[in-house]
PDB file of N, CA and C in Angstrom:
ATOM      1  N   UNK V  17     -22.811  -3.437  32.712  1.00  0.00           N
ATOM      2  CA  UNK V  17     -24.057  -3.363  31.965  1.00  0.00           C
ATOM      3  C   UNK V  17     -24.427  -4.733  31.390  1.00  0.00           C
ATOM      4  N   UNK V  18     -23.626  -5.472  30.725  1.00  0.00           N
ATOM      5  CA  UNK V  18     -23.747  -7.132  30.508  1.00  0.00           C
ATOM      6  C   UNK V  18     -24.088  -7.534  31.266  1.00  0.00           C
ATOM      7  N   UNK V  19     -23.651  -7.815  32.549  1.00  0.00           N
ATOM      8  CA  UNK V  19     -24.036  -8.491  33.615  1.00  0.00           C
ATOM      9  C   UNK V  19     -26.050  -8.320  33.576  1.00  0.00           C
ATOM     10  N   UNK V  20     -26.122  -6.907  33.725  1.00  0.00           N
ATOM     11  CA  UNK V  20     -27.579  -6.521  33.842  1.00  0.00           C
ATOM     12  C   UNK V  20     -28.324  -7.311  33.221  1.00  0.00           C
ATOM     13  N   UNK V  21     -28.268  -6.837  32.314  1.00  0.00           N
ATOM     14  CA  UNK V  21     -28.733  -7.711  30.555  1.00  0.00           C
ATOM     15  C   UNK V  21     -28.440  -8.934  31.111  1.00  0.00           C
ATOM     16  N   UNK V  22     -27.627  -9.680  31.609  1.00  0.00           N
ATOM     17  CA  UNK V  22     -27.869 -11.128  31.234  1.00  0.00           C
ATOM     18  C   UNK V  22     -28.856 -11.739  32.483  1.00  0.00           C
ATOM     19  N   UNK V  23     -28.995 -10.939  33.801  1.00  0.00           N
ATOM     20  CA  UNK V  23     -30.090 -11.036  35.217  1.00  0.00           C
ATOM     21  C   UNK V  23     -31.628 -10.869  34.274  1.00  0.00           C
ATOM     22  N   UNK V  24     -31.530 -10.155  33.524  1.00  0.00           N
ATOM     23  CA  UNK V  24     -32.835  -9.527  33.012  1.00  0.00           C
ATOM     24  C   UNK V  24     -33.255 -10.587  32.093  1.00  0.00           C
ATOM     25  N   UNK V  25     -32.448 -10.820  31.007  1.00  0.00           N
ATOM     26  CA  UNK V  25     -32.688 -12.076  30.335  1.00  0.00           C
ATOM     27  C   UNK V  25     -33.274 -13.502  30.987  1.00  0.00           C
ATOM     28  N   UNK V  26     -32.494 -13.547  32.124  1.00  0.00           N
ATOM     29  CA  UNK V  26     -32.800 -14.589  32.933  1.00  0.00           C
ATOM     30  C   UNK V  26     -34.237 -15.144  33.526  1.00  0.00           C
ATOM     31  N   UNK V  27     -34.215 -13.717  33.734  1.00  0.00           N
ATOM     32  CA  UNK V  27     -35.576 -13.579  34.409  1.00  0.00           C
ATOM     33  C   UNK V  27     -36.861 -13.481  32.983  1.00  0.00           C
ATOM     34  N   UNK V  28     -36.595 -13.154  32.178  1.00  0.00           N
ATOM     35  CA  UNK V  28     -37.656 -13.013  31.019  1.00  0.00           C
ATOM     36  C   UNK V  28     -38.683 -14.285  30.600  1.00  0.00           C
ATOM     37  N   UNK V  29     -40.008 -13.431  30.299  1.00  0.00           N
ATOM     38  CA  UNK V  29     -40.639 -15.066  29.770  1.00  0.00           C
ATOM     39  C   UNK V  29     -40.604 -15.626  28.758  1.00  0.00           C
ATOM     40  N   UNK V  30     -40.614 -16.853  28.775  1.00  0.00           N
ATOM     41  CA  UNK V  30     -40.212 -17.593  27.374  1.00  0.00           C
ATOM     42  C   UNK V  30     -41.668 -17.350  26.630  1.00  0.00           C
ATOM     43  N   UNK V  31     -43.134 -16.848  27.045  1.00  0.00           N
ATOM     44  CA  UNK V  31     -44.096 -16.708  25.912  1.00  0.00           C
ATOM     45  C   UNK V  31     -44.393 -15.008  25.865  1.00  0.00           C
ATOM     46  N   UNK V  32     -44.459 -14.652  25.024  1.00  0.00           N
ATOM     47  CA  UNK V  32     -44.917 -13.386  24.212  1.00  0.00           C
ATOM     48  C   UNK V  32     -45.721 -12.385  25.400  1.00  0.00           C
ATOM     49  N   UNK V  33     -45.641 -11.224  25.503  1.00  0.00           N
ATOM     50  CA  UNK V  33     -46.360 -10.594  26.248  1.00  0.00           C
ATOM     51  C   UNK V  33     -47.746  -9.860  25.452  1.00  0.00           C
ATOM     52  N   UNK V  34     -48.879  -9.812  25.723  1.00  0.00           N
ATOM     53  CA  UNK V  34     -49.621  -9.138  24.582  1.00  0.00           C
ATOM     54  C   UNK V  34     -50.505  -7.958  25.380  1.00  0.00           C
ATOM     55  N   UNK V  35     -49.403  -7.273  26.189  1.00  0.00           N
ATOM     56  CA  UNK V  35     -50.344  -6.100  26.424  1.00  0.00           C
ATOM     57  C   UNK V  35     -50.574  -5.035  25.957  1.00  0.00           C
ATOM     58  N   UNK V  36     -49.647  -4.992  24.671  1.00  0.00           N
ATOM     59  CA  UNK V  36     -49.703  -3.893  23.835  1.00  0.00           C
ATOM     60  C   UNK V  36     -51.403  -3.856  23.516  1.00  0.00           C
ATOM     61  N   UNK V  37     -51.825  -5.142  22.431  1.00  0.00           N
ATOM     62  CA  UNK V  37     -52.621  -5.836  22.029  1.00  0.00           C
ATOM     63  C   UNK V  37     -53.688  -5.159  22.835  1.00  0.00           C
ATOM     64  N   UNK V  38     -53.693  -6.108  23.980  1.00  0.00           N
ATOM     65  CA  UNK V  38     -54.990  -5.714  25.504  1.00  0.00           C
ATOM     66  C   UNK V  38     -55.157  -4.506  25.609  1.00  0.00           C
ATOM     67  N   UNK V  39     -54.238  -3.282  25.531  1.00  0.00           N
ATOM     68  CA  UNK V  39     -54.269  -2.295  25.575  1.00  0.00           C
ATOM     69  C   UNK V  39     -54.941  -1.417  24.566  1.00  0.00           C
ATOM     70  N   UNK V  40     -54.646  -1.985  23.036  1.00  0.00           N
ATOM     71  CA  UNK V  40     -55.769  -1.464  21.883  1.00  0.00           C
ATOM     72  C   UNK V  40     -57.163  -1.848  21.937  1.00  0.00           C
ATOM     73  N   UNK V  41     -56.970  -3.131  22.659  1.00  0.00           N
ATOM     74  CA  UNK V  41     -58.182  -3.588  22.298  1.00  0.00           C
ATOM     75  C   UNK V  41     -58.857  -2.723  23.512  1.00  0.00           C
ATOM     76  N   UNK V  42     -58.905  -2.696  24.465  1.00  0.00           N
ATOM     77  CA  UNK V  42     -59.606  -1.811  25.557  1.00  0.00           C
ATOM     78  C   UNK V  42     -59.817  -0.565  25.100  1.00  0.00           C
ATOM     79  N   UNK V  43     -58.727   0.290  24.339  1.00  0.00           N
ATOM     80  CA  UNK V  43     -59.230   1.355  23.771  1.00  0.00           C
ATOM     81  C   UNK V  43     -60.029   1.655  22.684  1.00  0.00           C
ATOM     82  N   UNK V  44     -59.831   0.448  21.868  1.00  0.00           N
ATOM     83  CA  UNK V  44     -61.151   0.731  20.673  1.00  0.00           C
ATOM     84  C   UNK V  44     -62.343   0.475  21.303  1.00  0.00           C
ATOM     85  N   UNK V  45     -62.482  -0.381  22.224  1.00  0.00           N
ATOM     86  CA  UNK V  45     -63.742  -0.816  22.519  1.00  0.00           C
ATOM     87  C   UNK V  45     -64.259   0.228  24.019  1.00  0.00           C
ATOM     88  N   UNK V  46     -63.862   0.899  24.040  1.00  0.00           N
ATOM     89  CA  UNK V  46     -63.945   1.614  25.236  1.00  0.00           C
ATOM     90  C   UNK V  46     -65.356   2.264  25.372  1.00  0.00           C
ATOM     91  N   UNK V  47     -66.085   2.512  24.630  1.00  0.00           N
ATOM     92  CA  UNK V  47     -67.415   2.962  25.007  1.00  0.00           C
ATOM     93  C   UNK V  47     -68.349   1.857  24.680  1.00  0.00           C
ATOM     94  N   UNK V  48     -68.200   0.577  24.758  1.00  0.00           N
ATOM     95  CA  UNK V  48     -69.190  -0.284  25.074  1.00  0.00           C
ATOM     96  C   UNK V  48     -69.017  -1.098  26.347  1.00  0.00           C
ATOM     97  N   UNK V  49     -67.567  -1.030  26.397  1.00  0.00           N
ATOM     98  CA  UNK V  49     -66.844  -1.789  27.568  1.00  0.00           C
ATOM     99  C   UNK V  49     -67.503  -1.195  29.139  1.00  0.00           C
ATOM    100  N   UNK V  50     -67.523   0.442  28.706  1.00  0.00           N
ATOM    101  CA  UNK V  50     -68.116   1.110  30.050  1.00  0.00           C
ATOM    102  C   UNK V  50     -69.290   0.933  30.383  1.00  0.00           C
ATOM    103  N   UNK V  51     -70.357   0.439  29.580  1.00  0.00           N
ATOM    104  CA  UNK V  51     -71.612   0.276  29.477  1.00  0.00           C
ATOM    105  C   UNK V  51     -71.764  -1.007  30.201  1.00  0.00           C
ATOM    106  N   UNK V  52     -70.904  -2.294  30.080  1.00  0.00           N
ATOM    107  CA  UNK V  52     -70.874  -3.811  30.416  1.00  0.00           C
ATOM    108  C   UNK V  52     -70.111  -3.330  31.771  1.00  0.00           C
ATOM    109  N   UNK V  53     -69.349  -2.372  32.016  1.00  0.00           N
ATOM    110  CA  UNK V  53     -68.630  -2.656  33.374  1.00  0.00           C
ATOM    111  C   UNK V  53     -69.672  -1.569  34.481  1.00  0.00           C
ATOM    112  N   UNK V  54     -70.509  -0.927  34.043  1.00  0.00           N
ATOM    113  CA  UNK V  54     -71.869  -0.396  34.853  1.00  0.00           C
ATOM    114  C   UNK V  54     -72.506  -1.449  35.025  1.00  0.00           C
ATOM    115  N   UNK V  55     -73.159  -2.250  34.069  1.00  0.00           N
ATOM    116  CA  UNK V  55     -73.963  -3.311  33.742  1.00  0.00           C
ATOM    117  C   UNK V  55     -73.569  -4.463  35.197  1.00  0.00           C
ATOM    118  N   UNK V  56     -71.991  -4.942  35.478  1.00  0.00           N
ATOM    119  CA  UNK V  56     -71.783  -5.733  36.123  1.00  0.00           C
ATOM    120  C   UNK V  56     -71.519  -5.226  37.759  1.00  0.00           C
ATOM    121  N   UNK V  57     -71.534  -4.004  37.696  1.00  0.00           N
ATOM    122  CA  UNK V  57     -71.872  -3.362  38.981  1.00  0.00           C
ATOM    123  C   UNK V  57     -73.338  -3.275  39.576  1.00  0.00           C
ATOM    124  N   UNK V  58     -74.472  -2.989  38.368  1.00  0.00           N
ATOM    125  CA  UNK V  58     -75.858  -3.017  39.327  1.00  0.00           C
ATOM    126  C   UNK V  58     -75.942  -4.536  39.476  1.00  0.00           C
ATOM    127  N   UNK V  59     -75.258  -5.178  38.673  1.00  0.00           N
ATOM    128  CA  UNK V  59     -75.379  -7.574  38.752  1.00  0.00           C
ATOM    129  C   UNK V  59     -75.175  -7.500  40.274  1.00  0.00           C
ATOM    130  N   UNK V  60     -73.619  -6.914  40.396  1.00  0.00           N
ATOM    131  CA  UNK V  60     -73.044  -7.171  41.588  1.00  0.00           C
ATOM    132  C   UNK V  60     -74.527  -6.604  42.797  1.00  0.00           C
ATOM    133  N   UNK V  61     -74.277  -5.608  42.896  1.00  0.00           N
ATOM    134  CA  UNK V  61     -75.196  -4.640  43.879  1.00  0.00           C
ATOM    135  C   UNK V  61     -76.590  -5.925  43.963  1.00  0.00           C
ATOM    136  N   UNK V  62     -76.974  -6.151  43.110  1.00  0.00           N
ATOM    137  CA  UNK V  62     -78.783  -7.235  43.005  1.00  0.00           C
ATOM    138  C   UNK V  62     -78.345  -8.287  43.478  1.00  0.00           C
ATOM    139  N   UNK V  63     -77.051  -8.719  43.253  1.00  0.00           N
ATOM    140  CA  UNK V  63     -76.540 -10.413  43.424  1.00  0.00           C
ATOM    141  C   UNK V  63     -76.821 -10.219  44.930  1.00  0.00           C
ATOM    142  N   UNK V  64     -75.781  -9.236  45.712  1.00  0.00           N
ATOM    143  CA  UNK V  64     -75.550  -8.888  47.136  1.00  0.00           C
ATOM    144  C   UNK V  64     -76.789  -8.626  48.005  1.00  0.00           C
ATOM    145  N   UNK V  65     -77.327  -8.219  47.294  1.00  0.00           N
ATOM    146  CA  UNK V  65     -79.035  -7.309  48.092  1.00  0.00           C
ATOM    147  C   UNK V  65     -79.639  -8.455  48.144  1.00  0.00           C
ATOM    148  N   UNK V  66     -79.892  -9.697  47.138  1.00  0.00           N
ATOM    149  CA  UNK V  66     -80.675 -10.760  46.794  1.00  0.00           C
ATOM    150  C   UNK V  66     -79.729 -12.563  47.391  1.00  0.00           C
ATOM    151  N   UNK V  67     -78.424 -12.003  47.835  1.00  0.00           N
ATOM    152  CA  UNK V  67     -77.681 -12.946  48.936  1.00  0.00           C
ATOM    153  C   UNK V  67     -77.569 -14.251  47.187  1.00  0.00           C
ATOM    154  N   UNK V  68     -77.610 -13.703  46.408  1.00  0.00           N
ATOM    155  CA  UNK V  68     -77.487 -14.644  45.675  1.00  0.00           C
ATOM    156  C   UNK V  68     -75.317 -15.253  45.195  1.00  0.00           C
ATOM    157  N   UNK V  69     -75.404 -16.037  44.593  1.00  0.00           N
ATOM    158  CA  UNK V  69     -74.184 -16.855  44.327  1.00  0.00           C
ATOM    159  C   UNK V  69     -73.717 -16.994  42.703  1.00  0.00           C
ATOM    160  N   UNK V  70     -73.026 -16.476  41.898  1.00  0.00           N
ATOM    161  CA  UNK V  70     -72.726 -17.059  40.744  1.00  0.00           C
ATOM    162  C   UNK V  70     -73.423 -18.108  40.083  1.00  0.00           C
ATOM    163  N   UNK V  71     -73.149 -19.459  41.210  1.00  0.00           N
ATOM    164  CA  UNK V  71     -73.753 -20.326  40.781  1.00  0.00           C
ATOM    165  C   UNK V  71     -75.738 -20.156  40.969  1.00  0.00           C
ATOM    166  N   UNK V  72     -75.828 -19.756  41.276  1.00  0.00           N
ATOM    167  CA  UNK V  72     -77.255 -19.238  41.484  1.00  0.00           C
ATOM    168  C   UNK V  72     -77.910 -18.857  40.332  1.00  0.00           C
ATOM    169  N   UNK V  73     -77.387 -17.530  40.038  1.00  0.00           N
ATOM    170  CA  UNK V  73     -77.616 -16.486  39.079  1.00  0.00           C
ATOM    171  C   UNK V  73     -77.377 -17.438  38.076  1.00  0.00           C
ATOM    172  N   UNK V  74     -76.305 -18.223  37.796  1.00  0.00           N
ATOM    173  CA  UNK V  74     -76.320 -19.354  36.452  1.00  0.00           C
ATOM    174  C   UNK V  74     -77.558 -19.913  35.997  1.00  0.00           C
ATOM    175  N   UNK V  75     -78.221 -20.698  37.143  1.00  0.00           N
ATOM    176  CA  UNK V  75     -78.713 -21.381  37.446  1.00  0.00           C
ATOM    177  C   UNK V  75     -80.072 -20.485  36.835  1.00  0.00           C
ATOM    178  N   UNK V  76     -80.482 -19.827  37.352  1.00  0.00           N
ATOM    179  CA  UNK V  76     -81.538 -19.034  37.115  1.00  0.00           C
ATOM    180  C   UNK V  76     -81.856 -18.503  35.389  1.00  0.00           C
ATOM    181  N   UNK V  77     -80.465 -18.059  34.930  1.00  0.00           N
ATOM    182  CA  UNK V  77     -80.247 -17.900  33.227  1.00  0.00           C
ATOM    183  C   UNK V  77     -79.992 -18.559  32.742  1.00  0.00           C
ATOM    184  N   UNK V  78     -79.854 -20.163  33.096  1.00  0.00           N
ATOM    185  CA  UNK V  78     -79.789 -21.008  32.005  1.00  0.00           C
ATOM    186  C   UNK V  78     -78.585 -21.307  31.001  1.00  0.00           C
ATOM    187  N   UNK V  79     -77.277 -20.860  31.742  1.00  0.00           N
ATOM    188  CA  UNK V  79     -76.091 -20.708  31.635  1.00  0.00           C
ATOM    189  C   UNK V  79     -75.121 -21.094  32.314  1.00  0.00           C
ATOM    190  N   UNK V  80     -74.036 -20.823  32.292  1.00  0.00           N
ATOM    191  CA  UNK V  80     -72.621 -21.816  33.442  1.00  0.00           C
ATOM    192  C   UNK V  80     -72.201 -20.639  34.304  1.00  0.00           C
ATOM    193  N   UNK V  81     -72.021 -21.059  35.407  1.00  0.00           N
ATOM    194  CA  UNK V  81     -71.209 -20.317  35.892  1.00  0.00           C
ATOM    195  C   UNK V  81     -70.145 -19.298  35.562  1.00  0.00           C
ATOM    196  N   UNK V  82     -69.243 -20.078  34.711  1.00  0.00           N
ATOM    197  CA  UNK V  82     -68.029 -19.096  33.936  1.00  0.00           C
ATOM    198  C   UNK V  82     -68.479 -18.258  33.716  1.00  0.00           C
ATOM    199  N   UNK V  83     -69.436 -18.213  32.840  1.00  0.00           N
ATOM    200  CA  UNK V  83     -70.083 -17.060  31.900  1.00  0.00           C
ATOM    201  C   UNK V  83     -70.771 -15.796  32.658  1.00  0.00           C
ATOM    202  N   UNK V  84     -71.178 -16.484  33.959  1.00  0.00           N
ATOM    203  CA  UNK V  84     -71.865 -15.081  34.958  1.00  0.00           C
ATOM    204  C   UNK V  84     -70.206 -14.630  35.294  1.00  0.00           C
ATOM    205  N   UNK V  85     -69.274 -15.339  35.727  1.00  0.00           N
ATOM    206  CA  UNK V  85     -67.896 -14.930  36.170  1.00  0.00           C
ATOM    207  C   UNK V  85     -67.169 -13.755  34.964  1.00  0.00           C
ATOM    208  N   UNK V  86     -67.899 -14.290  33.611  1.00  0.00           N
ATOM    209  CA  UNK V  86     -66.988 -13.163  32.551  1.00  0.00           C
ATOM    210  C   UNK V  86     -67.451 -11.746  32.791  1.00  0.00           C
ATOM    211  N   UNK V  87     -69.752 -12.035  32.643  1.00  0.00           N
ATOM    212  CA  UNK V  87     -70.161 -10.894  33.064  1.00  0.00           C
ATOM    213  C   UNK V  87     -69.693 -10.002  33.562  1.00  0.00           C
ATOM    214  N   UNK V  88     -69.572 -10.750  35.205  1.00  0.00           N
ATOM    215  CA  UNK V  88     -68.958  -9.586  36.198  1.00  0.00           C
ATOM    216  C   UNK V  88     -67.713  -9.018  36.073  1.00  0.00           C
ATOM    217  N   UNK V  89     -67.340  -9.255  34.918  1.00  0.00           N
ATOM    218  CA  UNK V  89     -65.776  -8.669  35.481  1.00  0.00           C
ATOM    219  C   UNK V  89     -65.773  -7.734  34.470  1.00  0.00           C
ATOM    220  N   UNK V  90     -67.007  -7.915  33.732  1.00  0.00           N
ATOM    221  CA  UNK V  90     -67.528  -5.965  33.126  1.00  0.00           C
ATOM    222  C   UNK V  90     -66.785  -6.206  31.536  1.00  0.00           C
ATOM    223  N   UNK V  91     -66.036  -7.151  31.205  1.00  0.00           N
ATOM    224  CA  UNK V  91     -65.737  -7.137  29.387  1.00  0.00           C
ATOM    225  C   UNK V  91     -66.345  -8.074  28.517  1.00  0.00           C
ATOM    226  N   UNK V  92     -67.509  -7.999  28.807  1.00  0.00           N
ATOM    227  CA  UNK V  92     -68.282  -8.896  28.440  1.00  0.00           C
ATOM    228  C   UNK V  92     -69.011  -8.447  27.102  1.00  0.00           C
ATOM    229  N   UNK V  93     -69.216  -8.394  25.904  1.00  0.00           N
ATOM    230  CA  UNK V  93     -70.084  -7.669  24.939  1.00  0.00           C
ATOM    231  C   UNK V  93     -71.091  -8.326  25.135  1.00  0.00           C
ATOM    232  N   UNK V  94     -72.200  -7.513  25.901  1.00  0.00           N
ATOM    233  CA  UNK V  94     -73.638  -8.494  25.932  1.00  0.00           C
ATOM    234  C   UNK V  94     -74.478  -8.309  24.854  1.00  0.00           C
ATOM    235  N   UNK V  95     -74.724  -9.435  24.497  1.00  0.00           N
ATOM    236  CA  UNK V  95     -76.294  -9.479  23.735  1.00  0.00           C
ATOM    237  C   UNK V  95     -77.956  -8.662  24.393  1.00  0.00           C
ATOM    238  N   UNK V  96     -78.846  -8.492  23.890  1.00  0.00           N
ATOM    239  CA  UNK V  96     -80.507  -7.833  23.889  1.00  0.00           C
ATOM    240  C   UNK V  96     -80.658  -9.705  24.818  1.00  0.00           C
ATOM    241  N   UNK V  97     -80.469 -10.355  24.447  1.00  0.00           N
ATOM    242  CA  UNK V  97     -81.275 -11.595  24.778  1.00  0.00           C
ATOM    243  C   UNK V  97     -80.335 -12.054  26.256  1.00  0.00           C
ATOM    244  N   UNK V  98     -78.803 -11.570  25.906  1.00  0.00           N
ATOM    245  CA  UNK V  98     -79.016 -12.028  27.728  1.00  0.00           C
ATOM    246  C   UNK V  98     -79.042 -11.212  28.750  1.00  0.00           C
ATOM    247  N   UNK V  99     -79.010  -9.614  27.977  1.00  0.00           N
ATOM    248  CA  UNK V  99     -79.325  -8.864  29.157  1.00  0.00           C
ATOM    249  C   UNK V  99     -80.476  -9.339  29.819  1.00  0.00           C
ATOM    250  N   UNK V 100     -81.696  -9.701  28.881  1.00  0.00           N
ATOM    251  CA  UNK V 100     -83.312 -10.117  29.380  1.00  0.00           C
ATOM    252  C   UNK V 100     -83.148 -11.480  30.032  1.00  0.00           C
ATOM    253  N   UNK V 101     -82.163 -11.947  29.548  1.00  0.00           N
ATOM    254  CA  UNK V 101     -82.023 -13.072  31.224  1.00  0.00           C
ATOM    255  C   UNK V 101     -81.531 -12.891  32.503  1.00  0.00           C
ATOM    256  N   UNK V 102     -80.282 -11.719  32.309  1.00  0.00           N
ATOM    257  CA  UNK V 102     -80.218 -11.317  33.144  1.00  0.00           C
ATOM    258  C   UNK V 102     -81.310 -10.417  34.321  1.00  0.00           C
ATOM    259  N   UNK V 103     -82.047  -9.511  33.397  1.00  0.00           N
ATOM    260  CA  UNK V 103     -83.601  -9.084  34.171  1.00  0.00           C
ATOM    261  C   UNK V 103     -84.077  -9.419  35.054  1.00  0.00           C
ATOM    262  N   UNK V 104     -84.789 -10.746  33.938  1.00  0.00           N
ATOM    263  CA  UNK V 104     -85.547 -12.427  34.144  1.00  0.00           C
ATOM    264  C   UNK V 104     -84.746 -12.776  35.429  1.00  0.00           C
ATOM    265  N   UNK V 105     -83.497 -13.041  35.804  1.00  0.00           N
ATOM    266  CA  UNK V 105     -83.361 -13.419  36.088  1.00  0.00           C
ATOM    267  C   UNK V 105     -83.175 -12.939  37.784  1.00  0.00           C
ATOM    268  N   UNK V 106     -82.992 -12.019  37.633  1.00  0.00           N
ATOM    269  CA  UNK V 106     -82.868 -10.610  39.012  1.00  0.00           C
ATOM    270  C   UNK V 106     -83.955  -9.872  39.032  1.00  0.00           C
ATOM    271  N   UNK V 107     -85.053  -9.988  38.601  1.00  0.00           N
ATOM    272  CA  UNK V 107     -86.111  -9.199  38.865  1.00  0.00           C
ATOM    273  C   UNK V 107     -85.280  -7.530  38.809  1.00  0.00           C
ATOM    274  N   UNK V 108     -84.975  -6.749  37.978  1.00  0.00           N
ATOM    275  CA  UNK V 108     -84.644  -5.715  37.378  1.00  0.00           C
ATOM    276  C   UNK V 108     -84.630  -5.663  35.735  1.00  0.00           C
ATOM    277  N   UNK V 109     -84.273  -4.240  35.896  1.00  0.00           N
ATOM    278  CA  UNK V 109     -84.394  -3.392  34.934  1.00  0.00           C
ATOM    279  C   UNK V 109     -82.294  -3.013  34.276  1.00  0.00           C
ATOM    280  N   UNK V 110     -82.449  -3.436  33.471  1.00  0.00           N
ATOM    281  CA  UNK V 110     -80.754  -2.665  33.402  1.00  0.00           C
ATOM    282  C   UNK V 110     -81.227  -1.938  32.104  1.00  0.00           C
ATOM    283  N   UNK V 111     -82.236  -2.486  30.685  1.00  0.00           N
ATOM    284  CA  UNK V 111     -81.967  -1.388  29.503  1.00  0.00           C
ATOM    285  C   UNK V 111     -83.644  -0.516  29.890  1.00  0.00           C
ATOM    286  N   UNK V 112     -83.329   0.800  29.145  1.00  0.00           N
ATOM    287  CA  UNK V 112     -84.706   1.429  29.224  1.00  0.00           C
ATOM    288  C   UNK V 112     -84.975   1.331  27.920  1.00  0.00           C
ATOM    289  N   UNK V 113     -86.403   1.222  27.886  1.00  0.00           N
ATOM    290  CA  UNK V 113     -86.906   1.709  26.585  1.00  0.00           C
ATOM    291  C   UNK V 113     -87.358   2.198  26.103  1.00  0.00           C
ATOM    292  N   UNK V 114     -87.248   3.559  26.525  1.00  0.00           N
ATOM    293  CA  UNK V 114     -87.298   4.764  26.029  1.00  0.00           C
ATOM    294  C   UNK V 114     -85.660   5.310  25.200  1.00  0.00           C
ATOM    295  N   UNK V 115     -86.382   4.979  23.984  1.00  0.00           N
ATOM    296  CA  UNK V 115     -85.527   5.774  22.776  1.00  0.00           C
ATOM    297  C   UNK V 115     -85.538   6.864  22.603  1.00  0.00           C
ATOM    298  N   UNK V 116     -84.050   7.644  22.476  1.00  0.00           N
ATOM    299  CA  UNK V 116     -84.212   8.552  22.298  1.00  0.00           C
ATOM    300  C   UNK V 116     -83.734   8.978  21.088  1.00  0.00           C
ATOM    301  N   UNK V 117     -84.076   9.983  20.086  1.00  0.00           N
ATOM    302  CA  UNK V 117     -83.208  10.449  18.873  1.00  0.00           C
ATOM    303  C   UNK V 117     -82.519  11.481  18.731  1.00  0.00           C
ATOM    304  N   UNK V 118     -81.423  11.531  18.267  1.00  0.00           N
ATOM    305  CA  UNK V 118     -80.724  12.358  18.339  1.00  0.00           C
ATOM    306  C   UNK V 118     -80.765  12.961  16.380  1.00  0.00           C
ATOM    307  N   UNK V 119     -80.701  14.145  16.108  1.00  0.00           N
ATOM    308  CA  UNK V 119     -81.055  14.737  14.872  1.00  0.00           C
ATOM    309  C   UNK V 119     -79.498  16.298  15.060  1.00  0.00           C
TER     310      UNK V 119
END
């Protein structure tokens, strides 16, 4: 059993693992997260239909590349102002505005 323990040790990383962490954090945030990871699926679908490029779509919103790269990968907390670049920028629609109330 030492022996084990000391292969395992061996192999271990010398920096901190934080997926506990990643793991809360995905769950508290879990109903906005689903909203941004729809959000980066119709990006994807418009990017593809429209033959467009990351760097493109940057280009078009007035932003870096990286930042279309965080988009898409759906954990993004977007702002009202860049969804409308995003729009602007794809000729679509992602929010409606039709409010609805709930009582």
């Amino acid at each position: 059993m030492n022996t084990t323990i000391k292969k395992l040790e061996a192999y271990q990383s010398d920096s901190p693992s934080h997926w506990r962490e990643e793991a809360e954090y995905r769950r508290e945030n879990k109903s906005w997260m689903r909203y941004s990871q729809r959000i980066a699926m119709a990006i994807l679908d418009k990017m593809e239909q429209s033959h467009l490029t990351q760097k493109a779509l940057a280009e078009r919103m007035g932003c870096s590349q990286q930042y279309v790269s965080k988009i898409l990968k759906g954990r993004e907390n977007l702002s009202i102002e860049t969804l409308a670049k995003i729009e602007n920028a794809l000729s679509m629609q992602l929010l409606s505005t039709k409010i609805v109330r709930t009582e």
